[in-house]
């Protein structure tokens, strides 16, 4: 059996943690903000091709990108490509019909139809790059 060392706690662990921007969370944050009513602040949004496709998609269905503070302008640029956004949503049942290019964003292609299917009316066309539509 290996030797064990026991350390007694000296007190509460305190501090702050800022995780790096995350693609999966960024997709979800933009879609949830678009589904909301009013404005939603999203901090730490990953600036990447897939997440830019998600921003374009939520704008296509009527959400507005009210404000964007790019990584370079943030006080604390951690070099992780995170931005701060403010998105004005259209509400749970307010998505307007649109043609949407998901680019190469598979997560967007999986998540967005779930919201759109619950709309009272409308028609949406989802398209993407060759890897998404199966062209080889």
CSV table of C-alpha atoms in Angstrom, one decimal:
chain,number,residue,atom,x,y,z
A,1,UNK,CA,0.0,0.0,0.0
A,2,UNK,CA,1.3,3.5,-0.9
A,3,UNK,CA,2.2,5.9,1.7
A,4,UNK,CA,-0.6,8.5,2.4
A,5,UNK,CA,-0.3,12.0,3.6
A,6,UNK,CA,-3.3,13.8,5.1
A,7,UNK,CA,-3.6,17.6,5.0
A,8,UNK,CA,-6.1,19.3,7.3
A,9,UNK,CA,-8.1,22.2,5.8
A,10,UNK,CA,-6.9,25.6,6.6
A,11,UNK,CA,-10.1,27.4,5.6
A,12,UNK,CA,-12.4,28.1,2.8
A,13,UNK,CA,-11.2,28.0,-0.7
A,14,UNK,CA,-11.8,31.4,-2.3
A,15,UNK,CA,-11.1,32.9,-5.6
A,16,UNK,CA,-12.4,33.4,-9.1
A,17,UNK,CA,-12.2,31.1,-12.1
A,18,UNK,CA,-12.6,32.3,-15.7
A,19,UNK,CA,-12.8,29.2,-17.9
A,20,UNK,CA,-11.8,29.6,-21.5
A,21,UNK,CA,-14.4,30.3,-24.1
A,22,UNK,CA,-16.2,27.1,-25.2
A,23,UNK,CA,-17.8,26.4,-28.5
A,24,UNK,CA,-20.6,24.2,-27.3
A,25,UNK,CA,-21.6,26.7,-24.6
A,26,UNK,CA,-21.4,29.6,-27.0
A,27,UNK,CA,-23.8,28.0,-29.4
A,28,UNK,CA,-26.3,27.3,-26.6
A,29,UNK,CA,-25.9,30.8,-25.1
A,30,UNK,CA,-26.7,32.5,-28.4
A,31,UNK,CA,-29.7,30.3,-29.1
A,32,UNK,CA,-31.1,30.7,-25.6
A,33,UNK,CA,-30.6,34.5,-25.8
A,34,UNK,CA,-32.5,34.5,-29.1
A,35,UNK,CA,-35.3,32.5,-27.5
A,36,UNK,CA,-35.5,35.0,-24.7
A,37,UNK,CA,-37.5,38.2,-24.5
A,38,UNK,CA,-35.4,41.4,-24.1
A,39,UNK,CA,-31.7,41.6,-24.0
A,40,UNK,CA,-29.2,39.0,-22.8
A,41,UNK,CA,-25.6,39.6,-22.1
A,42,UNK,CA,-23.3,36.8,-23.1
A,43,UNK,CA,-19.7,37.0,-21.7
A,44,UNK,CA,-17.0,34.8,-22.9
A,45,UNK,CA,-18.5,34.0,-26.3
A,46,UNK,CA,-16.1,32.1,-28.5
A,47,UNK,CA,-15.1,33.9,-31.7
A,48,UNK,CA,-14.9,31.0,-34.1
A,49,UNK,CA,-16.3,30.2,-37.5
A,50,UNK,CA,-19.0,27.8,-36.1
A,51,UNK,CA,-20.1,30.3,-33.4
A,52,UNK,CA,-20.2,33.1,-36.0
A,53,UNK,CA,-22.6,30.8,-38.0
A,54,UNK,CA,-24.8,30.6,-34.9
A,55,UNK,CA,-24.9,34.4,-34.5
A,56,UNK,CA,-25.8,34.7,-38.2
A,57,UNK,CA,-28.5,32.1,-37.7
A,58,UNK,CA,-30.2,33.8,-34.7
A,59,UNK,CA,-30.1,37.1,-36.6
A,60,UNK,CA,-31.7,35.4,-39.6
A,61,UNK,CA,-34.7,34.4,-37.4
A,62,UNK,CA,-35.0,37.9,-36.0
A,63,UNK,CA,-32.8,38.2,-33.0
A,64,UNK,CA,-30.6,41.3,-32.9
A,65,UNK,CA,-26.9,41.6,-32.0
A,66,UNK,CA,-27.3,44.8,-30.0
A,67,UNK,CA,-23.6,45.1,-29.0
A,68,UNK,CA,-20.4,43.2,-29.4
A,69,UNK,CA,-17.2,43.9,-27.7
A,70,UNK,CA,-14.5,42.0,-29.5
A,71,UNK,CA,-11.7,40.3,-27.7
A,72,UNK,CA,-9.1,42.9,-28.4
A,73,UNK,CA,-11.2,45.6,-26.8
A,74,UNK,CA,-11.9,43.8,-23.5
A,75,UNK,CA,-10.0,45.0,-20.5
A,76,UNK,CA,-8.7,41.5,-19.8
A,77,UNK,CA,-7.9,39.8,-23.0
A,78,UNK,CA,-6.9,36.2,-22.0
A,79,UNK,CA,-6.0,35.4,-25.6
A,80,UNK,CA,-8.7,32.8,-25.8
A,81,UNK,CA,-10.9,34.5,-28.4
A,82,UNK,CA,-13.7,35.4,-26.1
A,83,UNK,CA,-16.1,38.3,-26.8
A,84,UNK,CA,-18.9,39.9,-24.9
A,85,UNK,CA,-22.2,40.1,-26.7
A,86,UNK,CA,-25.6,41.6,-26.1
A,87,UNK,CA,-28.4,39.8,-28.0
A,88,UNK,CA,-32.0,41.0,-28.2
A,89,UNK,CA,-34.2,37.9,-28.4
A,90,UNK,CA,-37.4,37.3,-30.3
A,91,UNK,CA,-39.1,35.2,-27.7
A,92,UNK,CA,-39.8,31.5,-27.5
A,93,UNK,CA,-42.4,31.6,-30.3
A,94,UNK,CA,-41.1,34.6,-32.3
A,95,UNK,CA,-38.6,33.1,-34.8
A,96,UNK,CA,-39.4,34.5,-38.3
A,97,UNK,CA,-39.0,32.3,-41.4
A,98,UNK,CA,-35.5,32.3,-42.9
A,99,UNK,CA,-33.0,30.5,-45.0
A,100,UNK,CA,-30.1,29.7,-42.7
A,101,UNK,CA,-26.6,28.7,-43.6
A,102,UNK,CA,-25.1,26.7,-40.7
A,103,UNK,CA,-21.6,26.6,-42.4
A,104,UNK,CA,-19.8,23.7,-40.7
A,105,UNK,CA,-21.6,24.0,-37.4
A,106,UNK,CA,-23.0,20.6,-36.6
A,107,UNK,CA,-24.0,21.7,-33.1
A,108,UNK,CA,-26.1,24.5,-34.6
A,109,UNK,CA,-27.6,22.1,-37.1
A,110,UNK,CA,-28.7,19.8,-34.2
A,111,UNK,CA,-29.9,22.4,-31.8
A,112,UNK,CA,-31.7,25.0,-33.9
A,113,UNK,CA,-34.4,22.7,-35.5
A,114,UNK,CA,-35.6,21.9,-32.0
A,115,UNK,CA,-36.5,25.5,-31.4
A,116,UNK,CA,-37.8,26.1,-34.9
A,117,UNK,CA,-40.1,23.0,-34.7
A,118,UNK,CA,-42.0,24.6,-31.9
A,119,UNK,CA,-42.9,27.8,-33.8
A,120,UNK,CA,-46.6,28.3,-34.5
A,121,UNK,CA,-45.9,28.8,-38.2
A,122,UNK,CA,-43.1,29.4,-40.7
A,123,UNK,CA,-40.7,27.7,-43.0
A,124,UNK,CA,-36.9,27.5,-42.5
A,125,UNK,CA,-34.3,26.1,-44.9
A,126,UNK,CA,-31.1,24.9,-43.3
A,127,UNK,CA,-28.0,24.5,-45.5
A,128,UNK,CA,-24.4,24.1,-44.8
A,129,UNK,CA,-21.0,23.4,-46.3
A,130,UNK,CA,-20.0,20.2,-48.1
A,131,UNK,CA,-19.3,18.3,-44.9
A,132,UNK,CA,-22.7,19.1,-43.5
A,133,UNK,CA,-24.8,18.4,-46.6
A,134,UNK,CA,-22.8,15.2,-47.3
A,135,UNK,CA,-21.1,16.2,-50.5
A,136,UNK,CA,-17.7,14.5,-50.9
